[in-house]
mmCIF file of C-alpha atoms in Angstrom:
data_model
loop_
_atom_site.group_PDB
_atom_site.id
_atom_site.type_symbol
_atom_site.label_atom_id
_atom_site.label_comp_id
_atom_site.label_asym_id
_atom_site.label_seq_id
_atom_site.Cartn_x
_atom_site.Cartn_y
_atom_site.Cartn_z
ATOM 1 C CA MET A 11 74.148 95.917 97.504
ATOM 2 C CA ILE A 12 74.425 99.476 97.530
ATOM 3 C CA VAL A 13 71.478 101.606 98.033
ATOM 4 C CA HIS A 14 72.111 105.100 97.081
ATOM 5 C CA GLN A 15 69.471 106.762 99.407
ATOM 6 C CA GLN A 16 67.760 110.130 98.930
ATOM 7 C CA LEU A 17 66.864 110.130 102.700
ATOM 8 C CA PRO A 18 68.631 112.626 105.080
ATOM 9 C CA MET A 19 70.778 109.933 106.720
ATOM 10 C CA SER A 20 71.513 112.273 109.567
ATOM 11 C CA VAL A 21 72.713 109.779 111.687
ATOM 12 C CA ASN A 22 75.380 108.480 109.354
ATOM 13 C CA LEU A 23 76.269 112.154 108.538
ATOM 14 C CA ALA A 24 76.479 113.084 112.089
ATOM 15 C CA SER A 25 78.575 109.888 113.008
ATOM 16 C CA PHE A 26 81.109 110.654 110.275
ATOM 17 C CA ASP A 27 81.692 114.021 111.081
ATOM 18 C CA PHE A 28 82.549 112.972 114.810
ATOM 19 C CA LEU A 29 84.592 110.310 113.411
ATOM 20 C CA LEU A 30 86.734 112.587 111.179
ATOM 21 C CA ILE A 31 87.190 115.135 113.819
ATOM 22 C CA GLU A 32 88.282 112.312 116.208
ATOM 23 C CA MET A 33 90.697 110.658 113.678
ATOM 24 C CA VAL A 34 92.616 113.889 113.449
ATOM 25 C CA HIS A 35 93.065 114.211 117.001
ATOM 26 C CA MET A 36 93.906 110.577 117.344
ATOM 27 C CA ALA A 37 96.673 111.311 114.547
ATOM 28 C CA ARG A 38 97.986 113.979 116.625
ATOM 29 C CA ARG A 39 98.054 112.168 119.890
ATOM 30 C CA LEU A 40 99.601 109.048 118.223
ATOM 31 C CA SER A 41 102.526 111.128 116.526
ATOM 32 C CA GLU A 42 103.292 112.773 119.936
ATOM 33 C CA LYS A 43 103.520 109.566 121.799
ATOM 34 C CA GLN A 44 106.360 108.114 119.588
ATOM 35 C CA GLU A 45 109.544 109.078 121.341
ATOM 36 C CA THR A 46 111.851 109.211 118.334
ATOM 37 C CA ALA A 47 114.358 111.902 117.680
ATOM 38 C CA LEU A 48 112.402 113.540 114.744
ATOM 39 C CA SER A 49 111.555 117.032 115.304
ATOM 40 C CA ASN A 50 107.909 118.135 115.964
ATOM 41 C CA ASP A 51 107.123 118.785 112.572
ATOM 42 C CA GLU A 52 108.268 115.609 111.247
ATOM 43 C CA GLN A 53 106.127 113.901 113.771
ATOM 44 C CA MET A 54 103.012 115.666 112.706
ATOM 45 C CA GLU A 55 103.788 114.614 108.930
ATOM 46 C CA ARG A 56 103.943 110.807 110.125
ATOM 47 C CA GLY A 57 100.531 111.427 111.897
ATOM 48 C CA TYR A 58 99.041 112.792 108.949
ATOM 49 C CA THR A 59 100.400 110.417 106.546
ATOM 50 C CA PHE A 60 98.632 107.818 108.746
ATOM 51 C CA LEU A 61 95.508 109.774 108.188
ATOM 52 C CA GLU A 62 96.069 109.988 104.322
ATOM 53 C CA ASN A 63 96.664 105.995 104.337
ATOM 54 C CA ILE A 64 93.433 105.370 106.052
ATOM 55 C CA GLY A 65 91.664 107.533 103.281
ATOM 56 C CA PHE A 66 93.519 105.701 100.801
ATOM 57 C CA GLN A 67 92.071 102.427 101.959
ATOM 58 C CA VAL A 68 88.610 103.617 102.356
ATOM 59 C CA GLY A 69 88.886 105.039 98.770
ATOM 60 C CA ARG A 70 89.998 101.858 97.367
ATOM 61 C CA LYS A 71 87.340 99.628 99.103
ATOM 62 C CA LEU A 72 84.518 102.030 98.419
ATOM 63 C CA THR A 73 85.216 102.326 94.676
ATOM 64 C CA GLU A 74 85.459 98.463 94.408
ATOM 65 C CA ARG A 75 81.991 98.212 95.885
ATOM 66 C CA LEU A 76 80.446 101.082 93.758
ATOM 67 C CA LEU A 77 81.773 99.476 90.546
ATOM 68 C CA LEU A 78 80.208 96.204 91.044
ATOM 69 C CA THR A 79 76.871 97.365 89.341
ATOM 70 C CA ARG A 80 78.520 99.169 86.439
ATOM 71 C CA ASN A 81 80.352 97.891 83.587
ATOM 72 C CA ARG A 82 84.137 97.967 83.685
ATOM 73 C CA ILE A 83 85.858 101.109 82.478
ATOM 74 C CA VAL A 84 88.158 100.908 79.642
ATOM 75 C CA GLU A 85 89.030 104.266 78.619
ATOM 76 C CA SER A 86 91.019 106.599 80.815
ATOM 77 C CA ILE A 87 88.783 109.434 80.073
ATOM 78 C CA ASP A 88 85.985 107.391 81.864
ATOM 79 C CA VAL A 89 87.985 107.268 85.067
ATOM 80 C CA MET A 90 87.880 110.917 85.681
ATOM 81 C CA ARG A 91 84.588 110.808 84.418
ATOM 82 C CA PHE A 92 83.518 108.331 87.050
ATOM 83 C CA LEU A 93 85.266 110.097 89.606
ATOM 84 C CA CYS A 94 83.738 113.365 88.938
ATOM 85 C CA ARG A 95 80.133 112.631 87.944
ATOM 86 C CA GLU A 96 79.279 109.195 89.725
ATOM 87 C CA LEU A 97 81.547 109.077 92.740
ATOM 88 C CA TRP A 98 81.405 112.680 93.819
ATOM 89 C CA PRO A 99 77.423 113.133 94.263
ATOM 90 C CA ILE A 100 77.496 109.633 95.995
ATOM 91 C CA VAL A 101 80.117 110.351 98.654
ATOM 92 C CA PHE A 102 80.081 114.180 98.828
ATOM 93 C CA ARG A 103 76.321 114.498 97.916
ATOM 94 C CA LYS A 104 76.753 117.291 95.383
ATOM 95 C CA GLN A 105 78.238 117.602 91.864
ATOM 96 C CA LEU A 106 81.769 118.774 91.455
ATOM 97 C CA ASP A 107 81.906 122.783 90.650
ATOM 98 C CA ASN A 108 84.727 122.720 88.423
ATOM 99 C CA LEU A 109 87.398 120.498 86.901
ATOM 100 C CA LYS A 110 90.479 121.787 85.012
ATOM 101 C CA THR A 111 93.243 120.000 83.198
ATOM 102 C CA ASN A 112 96.654 121.328 81.982
ATOM 103 C CA ARG A 113 96.900 118.368 79.592
ATOM 104 C CA LYS A 114 99.957 117.369 80.918
ATOM 105 C CA GLY A 115 98.929 115.260 83.687
ATOM 106 C CA THR A 116 97.319 117.432 86.275
ATOM 107 C CA PHE A 117 93.668 117.953 87.089
ATOM 108 C CA VAL A 118 92.244 120.424 89.297
ATOM 109 C CA ILE A 119 89.004 119.547 91.030
ATOM 110 C CA THR A 120 87.180 122.353 92.762
ATOM 111 C CA ASP A 121 84.361 122.009 95.177
ATOM 112 C CA ASN A 122 82.804 125.065 96.454
ATOM 113 C CA TYR A 123 81.064 123.621 99.184
ATOM 114 C CA PHE A 124 82.836 120.831 100.610
ATOM 115 C CA PHE A 125 80.420 118.531 102.325
ATOM 116 C CA TRP A 126 82.641 117.143 105.112
ATOM 117 C CA PHE A 127 83.694 120.716 106.159
ATOM 118 C CA SER A 128 80.282 122.125 105.937
ATOM 119 C CA LYS A 129 80.079 122.274 109.647
ATOM 120 C CA MET A 130 83.588 123.919 110.373
ATOM 121 C CA THR A 131 84.316 127.773 111.098
ATOM 122 C CA ALA A 132 87.243 129.313 111.571
ATOM 123 C CA ALA A 133 88.076 132.951 112.642
ATOM 124 C CA THR A 134 90.703 134.580 110.419
ATOM 125 C CA GLY A 135 92.319 133.340 107.148
ATOM 126 C CA THR A 136 95.630 132.306 108.292
ATOM 127 C CA GLU A 137 94.262 130.503 111.326
ATOM 128 C CA MET A 138 91.922 128.719 108.696
ATOM 129 C CA LYS A 139 94.729 127.469 107.015
ATOM 130 C CA GLU A 140 96.631 126.000 109.897
ATOM 131 C CA TYR A 141 93.629 124.613 111.258
ATOM 132 C CA THR A 142 92.107 122.982 108.190
ATOM 133 C CA THR A 143 95.212 121.239 106.746
ATOM 134 C CA PRO A 144 95.223 118.179 109.153
ATOM 135 C CA TYR A 145 91.392 117.419 107.880
ATOM 136 C CA LEU A 146 92.480 117.633 104.092
ATOM 137 C CA TYR A 147 94.605 114.583 104.403
ATOM 138 C CA PHE A 148 91.684 111.981 104.814
ATOM 139 C CA PRO A 149 90.096 113.397 101.520
ATOM 140 C CA SER A 150 93.114 113.422 99.504
ATOM 141 C CA GLY A 151 94.032 109.939 100.497
ATOM 142 C CA PHE A 152 90.555 108.976 99.475
ATOM 143 C CA ILE A 153 90.887 110.306 96.012
ATOM 144 C CA ARG A 154 94.221 108.788 95.636
ATOM 145 C CA GLY A 155 92.642 105.375 96.832
ATOM 146 C CA VAL A 156 89.845 105.866 94.227
ATOM 147 C CA MET A 157 92.470 106.386 91.465
ATOM 148 C CA HIS A 158 94.451 103.393 92.580
ATOM 149 C CA THR A 159 91.725 101.046 92.186
ATOM 150 C CA PHE A 160 91.954 101.747 88.467
ATOM 151 C CA GLY A 161 95.434 101.434 88.400
ATOM 152 C CA TYR A 162 96.665 104.889 88.362
ATOM 153 C CA PRO A 163 99.221 105.879 91.117
ATOM 154 C CA VAL A 164 98.251 109.604 91.527
ATOM 155 C CA HIS A 165 99.581 112.314 93.828
ATOM 156 C CA VAL A 166 97.028 114.393 95.211
ATOM 157 C CA ILE A 167 97.294 117.537 97.031
ATOM 158 C CA ALA A 168 94.555 119.636 98.774
ATOM 159 C CA GLN A 169 94.163 123.070 99.552
ATOM 160 C CA CYS A 170 91.538 124.921 101.329
ATOM 161 C CA PRO A 171 91.437 128.738 100.433
ATOM 162 C CA ASN A 172 88.085 129.601 101.956
ATOM 163 C CA LEU A 173 86.551 127.051 104.468
ATOM 164 C CA PRO A 174 83.696 125.334 102.655
ATOM 165 C CA ALA A 175 85.523 125.344 99.102
ATOM 166 C CA CYS A 176 88.289 122.871 98.591
ATOM 167 C CA ILE A 177 90.569 122.438 95.735
ATOM 168 C CA PHE A 178 92.312 119.088 94.991
ATOM 169 C CA GLN A 179 95.258 118.605 92.611
ATOM 170 C CA VAL A 180 95.378 115.391 91.028
ATOM 171 C CA ARG A 181 98.813 114.713 89.389
ATOM 172 C CA PHE A 182 99.268 111.667 87.262
ATOM 173 C CA PRO A 183 102.972 110.360 87.211
ATOM 174 C CA ALA A 184 104.760 111.212 84.104
ATOM 175 C CA PRO A 185 105.333 108.104 81.810
ATOM 176 C CA SER A 186 109.040 107.835 82.327
ATOM 177 C CA ASN A 187 108.583 107.131 85.905
ATOM 178 C CA VAL A 188 105.755 104.531 85.486
ATOM 179 C CA SER A 189 108.222 101.882 86.730
ATOM 180 C CA THR A 190 109.810 103.662 89.506
ATOM 181 C CA ALA A 191 108.734 104.802 92.735
ATOM 182 C CA GLU A 192 108.208 108.238 92.777
ATOM 183 C CA SER A 193 107.693 111.101 95.371
ATOM 184 C CA THR A 194 107.180 114.259 93.520
ATOM 185 C CA PRO A 195 107.991 117.473 95.633
ATOM 186 C CA SER A 196 105.316 119.603 96.416
ATOM 187 C CA ASN A 197 103.693 122.111 94.335
ATOM 188 C CA PRO A 198 103.732 126.050 93.622
ATOM 189 C CA PRO A 199 101.095 127.430 95.931
ATOM 190 C CA SER A 200 102.554 129.920 98.534
ATOM 191 C CA GLU A 201 100.368 128.760 101.333
ATOM 192 C CA SER A 202 101.434 126.179 103.837
ATOM 193 C CA THR A 203 99.914 123.268 102.218
ATOM 194 C CA PRO A 204 101.268 120.047 103.253
ATOM 195 C CA SER A 205 102.339 117.629 100.561
ATOM 196 C CA VAL A 206 102.023 114.051 101.259
ATOM 197 C CA SER A 207 104.749 111.921 100.142
ATOM 198 C CA GLN A 208 103.366 108.993 98.475
ATOM 199 C CA GLN A 209 104.681 105.512 97.782
ATOM 200 C CA ASN A 210 103.917 103.884 94.501
ATOM 201 C CA THR A 211 102.255 100.811 96.265
ATOM 202 C CA GLY A 212 100.809 98.046 93.568
ATOM 203 C CA LEU A 213 101.479 99.717 90.109
ATOM 204 C CA SER A 214 99.407 97.479 88.216
ATOM 205 C CA ARG A 215 100.157 96.274 84.760
ATOM 206 C CA THR A 216 97.202 97.884 83.423
ATOM 207 C CA SER A 217 98.726 101.401 84.307
ATOM 208 C CA GLY A 218 101.391 100.646 81.736
ATOM 209 C CA ARG A 219 99.163 99.262 79.335
ATOM 210 C CA SER A 220 96.575 101.883 79.308
ATOM 211 C CA LEU A 221 99.134 104.802 78.634
ATOM 212 C CA SER A 222 99.703 102.867 75.394
ATOM 213 C CA SER A 223 96.400 101.624 74.494
ATOM 214 C CA THR A 224 94.436 104.953 74.729
ATOM 215 C CA THR A 225 96.481 106.470 72.174
ATOM 216 C CA LEU A 226 94.954 104.411 69.731
ATOM 217 C CA GLY A 227 91.184 105.414 70.739
ATOM 218 C CA PRO A 228 89.632 108.420 70.010
ATOM 219 C CA ASN A 229 90.739 110.207 73.006
ATOM 220 C CA ASN A 230 92.326 113.374 71.402
ATOM 221 C CA THR A 231 88.845 115.482 71.694
ATOM 222 C CA PRO A 232 89.474 118.642 73.313
ATOM 223 C CA SER A 233 87.351 118.453 76.272
ATOM 224 C CA PRO A 234 88.059 119.127 79.673
ATOM 225 C CA LEU A 235 88.063 115.465 80.771
ATOM 226 C CA ASN A 236 90.684 114.738 78.148
ATOM 227 C CA PRO A 237 92.963 112.053 79.744
ATOM 228 C CA VAL A 238 96.379 112.919 80.769
ATOM 229 C CA ASN A 239 97.563 109.603 79.145
ATOM 230 C CA SER A 240 96.746 110.636 75.527
ATOM 231 C CA PRO A 241 99.746 113.209 75.248
ATOM 232 C CA HIS A 242 102.069 110.584 76.439
ATOM 233 C CA PRO A 243 102.303 108.161 73.358
ATOM 234 C CA GLU A 244 104.445 105.173 74.119
ATOM 235 C CA SER A 245 106.708 104.010 71.489
ATOM 236 C CA SER A 246 105.951 100.481 71.122
ATOM 237 C CA MET B 21 76.833 67.813 87.834
ATOM 238 C CA ASN B 22 80.364 68.240 89.483
ATOM 239 C CA MET B 23 83.018 68.068 86.734
ATOM 240 C CA ALA B 24 86.563 68.920 87.289
ATOM 241 C CA ALA B 25 87.172 72.546 87.816
ATOM 242 C CA TYR B 26 89.828 74.821 88.822
ATOM 243 C CA VAL B 27 89.142 78.312 90.250
ATOM 244 C CA ALA B 28 91.812 80.892 90.452
ATOM 245 C CA VAL B 29 91.860 84.417 91.393
ATOM 246 C CA ILE B 30 94.688 86.431 90.070
ATOM 247 C CA GLY B 31 95.739 89.912 91.289
ATOM 248 C CA THR B 32 96.920 92.750 89.459
ATOM 249 C CA LYS B 33 100.605 91.891 89.333
ATOM 250 C CA ASP B 34 99.721 88.254 88.001
ATOM 251 C CA ASN B 35 99.944 87.060 91.767
ATOM 252 C CA PRO B 36 97.786 84.214 92.858
ATOM 253 C CA VAL B 37 95.356 85.512 95.405
ATOM 254 C CA TYR B 38 93.083 82.331 95.825
ATOM 255 C CA GLU B 39 93.065 78.891 94.327
ATOM 256 C CA LEU B 40 90.561 76.159 94.572
ATOM 257 C CA GLU B 41 90.589 72.777 92.782
ATOM 258 C CA MET B 42 87.331 70.537 92.596
ATOM 259 C CA GLY B 43 88.743 67.541 91.169
ATOM 260 C CA GLY B 44 87.175 64.716 88.942
ATOM 261 C CA GLY B 45 88.131 61.235 89.124
ATOM 262 C CA THR B 46 89.493 61.087 85.847
ATOM 263 C CA GLU B 47 92.254 63.648 86.092
ATOM 264 C CA LYS B 48 94.865 61.330 87.808
ATOM 265 C CA GLN B 49 96.546 60.148 84.418
ATOM 266 C CA ASP B 50 99.442 62.694 84.741
ATOM 267 C CA LYS B 51 99.945 62.175 88.405
ATOM 268 C CA GLY B 52 103.219 64.144 88.627
ATOM 269 C CA LEU B 53 102.156 66.962 86.759
ATOM 270 C CA GLY B 54 98.451 67.104 87.547
ATOM 271 C CA ALA B 55 97.862 70.107 89.895
ATOM 272 C CA HIS B 56 100.647 72.001 87.931
ATOM 273 C CA LEU B 57 99.171 71.592 84.837
ATOM 274 C CA ASN B 58 96.147 73.444 85.693
ATOM 275 C CA GLN B 59 98.268 76.399 86.898
ATOM 276 C CA PHE B 60 100.354 76.298 83.905
ATOM 277 C CA ILE B 61 97.134 76.600 81.525
ATOM 278 C CA VAL B 62 95.723 79.145 83.530
ATOM 279 C CA HIS B 63 99.064 81.176 83.522
ATOM 280 C CA ALA B 64 99.281 80.823 79.925
ATOM 281 C CA SER B 65 95.825 82.271 79.125
ATOM 282 C CA LEU B 66 96.518 85.370 80.993
ATOM 283 C CA ASP B 67 97.906 86.850 77.868
ATOM 284 C CA LEU B 68 94.913 86.388 76.120
ATOM 285 C CA VAL B 69 92.967 87.924 79.169
ATOM 286 C CA GLU B 70 95.115 91.128 78.973
ATOM 287 C CA GLN B 71 94.297 91.275 74.996
ATOM 288 C CA VAL B 72 90.734 90.740 75.473
ATOM 289 C CA GLN B 73 90.113 93.131 78.470
ATOM 290 C CA TRP B 74 90.504 96.219 76.209
ATOM 291 C CA THR B 75 87.991 95.169 73.708
ATOM 292 C CA SER B 76 85.010 94.900 75.825
ATOM 293 C CA ASN B 77 83.647 96.636 79.078
ATOM 294 C CA ALA B 78 81.788 93.864 80.236
ATOM 295 C CA PHE B 79 83.070 91.841 83.323
ATOM 296 C CA TYR B 80 82.506 88.171 81.773
ATOM 297 C CA VAL B 81 84.792 87.687 79.166
ATOM 298 C CA ARG B 82 83.605 84.206 78.381
ATOM 299 C CA SER B 83 85.736 81.500 77.186
ATOM 300 C CA ILE B 84 88.974 82.761 75.854
ATOM 301 C CA ASP B 85 91.163 79.751 75.723
ATOM 302 C CA GLN B 86 91.464 76.070 75.004
ATOM 303 C CA PHE B 87 93.695 73.337 75.823
ATOM 304 C CA HIS B 88 92.800 69.780 74.603
ATOM 305 C CA GLU B 89 89.405 69.478 76.164
ATOM 306 C CA MET B 90 89.736 72.054 78.849
ATOM 307 C CA TYR B 91 88.076 75.426 78.404
ATOM 308 C CA VAL B 92 89.431 78.613 80.208
ATOM 309 C CA SER B 93 86.777 81.512 81.171
ATOM 310 C CA ALA B 94 87.600 84.602 82.697
ATOM 311 C CA TYR B 95 85.879 87.364 84.674
ATOM 312 C CA ILE B 96 87.709 90.740 84.922
ATOM 313 C CA THR B 97 86.789 92.985 87.649
ATOM 314 C CA PRO B 98 86.999 96.787 87.241
ATOM 315 C CA SER B 99 90.017 96.830 89.490
ATOM 316 C CA ASN B 100 91.614 94.366 87.225
ATOM 317 C CA MET B 101 91.399 91.099 89.295
ATOM 318 C CA LYS B 102 90.792 88.341 87.074
ATOM 319 C CA PHE B 103 88.909 85.344 88.221
ATOM 320 C CA MET B 104 89.875 82.183 86.003
ATOM 321 C CA LEU B 105 87.791 79.108 85.601
ATOM 322 C CA LEU B 106 89.264 75.891 84.095
ATOM 323 C CA HIS B 107 86.700 73.707 83.011
ATOM 324 C CA GLN B 108 85.093 71.130 80.563
ATOM 325 C CA ALA B 109 82.627 73.047 78.348
ATOM 326 C CA GLN B 110 79.547 73.824 80.606
ATOM 327 C CA SER B 111 76.736 76.215 80.209
ATOM 328 C CA SER B 112 78.094 79.754 80.176
ATOM 329 C CA ASP B 113 75.083 80.950 82.323
ATOM 330 C CA SER B 114 75.869 78.978 85.237
ATOM 331 C CA ILE B 115 79.281 79.945 85.040
ATOM 332 C CA LYS B 116 78.466 83.745 84.675
ATOM 333 C CA THR B 117 76.509 83.334 87.955
ATOM 334 C CA PHE B 118 79.162 81.579 89.588
ATOM 335 C CA PHE B 119 81.784 84.478 88.667
ATOM 336 C CA GLN B 120 79.029 87.101 89.821
ATOM 337 C CA GLU B 121 78.644 85.276 93.185
ATOM 338 C CA LEU B 122 82.507 85.031 93.451
ATOM 339 C CA HIS B 123 82.589 88.677 93.021
ATOM 340 C CA GLU B 124 80.319 89.522 95.592
ATOM 341 C CA LEU B 125 82.285 87.168 97.862
ATOM 342 C CA TYR B 126 85.420 89.028 96.669
ATOM 343 C CA ILE B 127 83.983 92.473 97.637
ATOM 344 C CA LYS B 128 82.961 91.287 101.035
ATOM 345 C CA THR B 129 86.390 89.883 101.642
ATOM 346 C CA ILE B 130 87.977 93.413 100.609
ATOM 347 C CA MET B 131 85.545 95.226 103.036
ATOM 348 C CA SER B 132 87.398 93.700 105.899
ATOM 349 C CA PRO B 133 89.988 96.271 107.369
ATOM 350 C CA PHE B 134 92.529 93.401 107.650
ATOM 351 C CA TYR B 135 92.651 92.428 104.233
ATOM 352 C CA GLN B 136 94.579 94.654 101.477
ATOM 353 C CA PRO B 137 93.711 93.983 97.783
ATOM 354 C CA ASN B 138 96.206 91.974 96.073
ATOM 355 C CA GLU B 139 97.197 89.864 99.216
ATOM 356 C CA PRO B 140 96.249 86.104 99.084
ATOM 357 C CA ILE B 141 93.293 85.374 100.714
ATOM 358 C CA LYS B 142 93.395 82.829 103.487
ATOM 359 C CA SER B 143 90.222 83.016 104.991
ATOM 360 C CA GLN B 144 88.572 79.391 105.578
ATOM 361 C CA ALA B 145 85.116 81.023 105.434
ATOM 362 C CA PHE B 146 85.764 82.369 102.030
ATOM 363 C CA ASP B 147 86.985 78.805 100.862
ATOM 364 C CA LEU B 148 84.102 77.088 102.162
ATOM 365 C CA LYS B 149 81.703 79.590 100.473
ATOM 366 C CA VAL B 150 83.390 79.222 97.286
ATOM 367 C CA ARG B 151 83.380 75.390 97.600
ATOM 368 C CA SER B 152 79.748 75.472 98.262
ATOM 369 C CA LEU B 153 79.052 77.837 95.305
ATOM 370 C CA ALA B 154 81.219 75.544 92.965
ATOM 371 C CA ARG B 155 79.318 72.412 94.156
ATOM 372 C CA LYS B 156 75.995 74.160 93.640
ATOM 373 C CA LEU B 157 76.817 75.940 90.197
ATOM 374 C CA LEU B 158 79.336 73.869 88.356
#
């Protein structure tokens, strides 16, 4: 069903580039049309949340398809491993450059030449941030969708310090918040990164279960892919 | 070889997403309870499915439960959708094939932009295909 082609696929790639560009414009147009009493910024945020949701759906469905041929993933480390080693080359056609974790529920994914942005240029540093942030919503929604298929309601924040390089912060919810909806405030960085408020749609039962079961497994090895769930042993 | 069977696709919150009954003639004894009994049995075996899913990383989890003469088999997808089948001791190869085909059909349903995973599947085309699959393989 899935063919991972090694051919150039230039028609696919070009159409996708155009589609992404047009989606951002469309989101902007849609948000301007709504005649509510929100301020301009809030309207833009709505438009961008729309983009993020599209990315979310795409991420979910794509992972479902890709997982058909592999065995089921039981451990939570394997989820990150799947994302970084298998999904990233298939979708973005290159390996991830760096994966860091702070062991407390946040992973930082760095890609030094983000494929979807390879054709973009911008003049100066500050302009760049302003112009590229809309385009970051779709990829962050995409990653959120991928994690959601496995049952992890994560929160993804994307930044783009230099144009082809992108950094995604993936934050897993703290265990005390597993059963309630959460929208964490945005993160440290001083740049104007938008944080997308995220609803906990479908929290599957496995997310609660996996938190408790992985503490029993051999997951406490100090590797960079150590799952976030292991420092949170549930008192069962 | 069409014995009685009951296929259910159960979502991540134990919500039924799709159900199909292929009845045999002899099931009419407990008329009042007939259809509901199938649902009870499958629901009760969901706990066992959850236990088993952490032990193996295969999709097809074989026969996990038994109720009198009916067996329950399960197939778990990576996104934690459970395909359950209630049947009467058939060859597990054809059941495995059935589940695999069902999985592919399910993925095709998900690809539709109008369908969100975990919602009930109301498409008639899906229903027809599952019926013909069941007739062919079960």
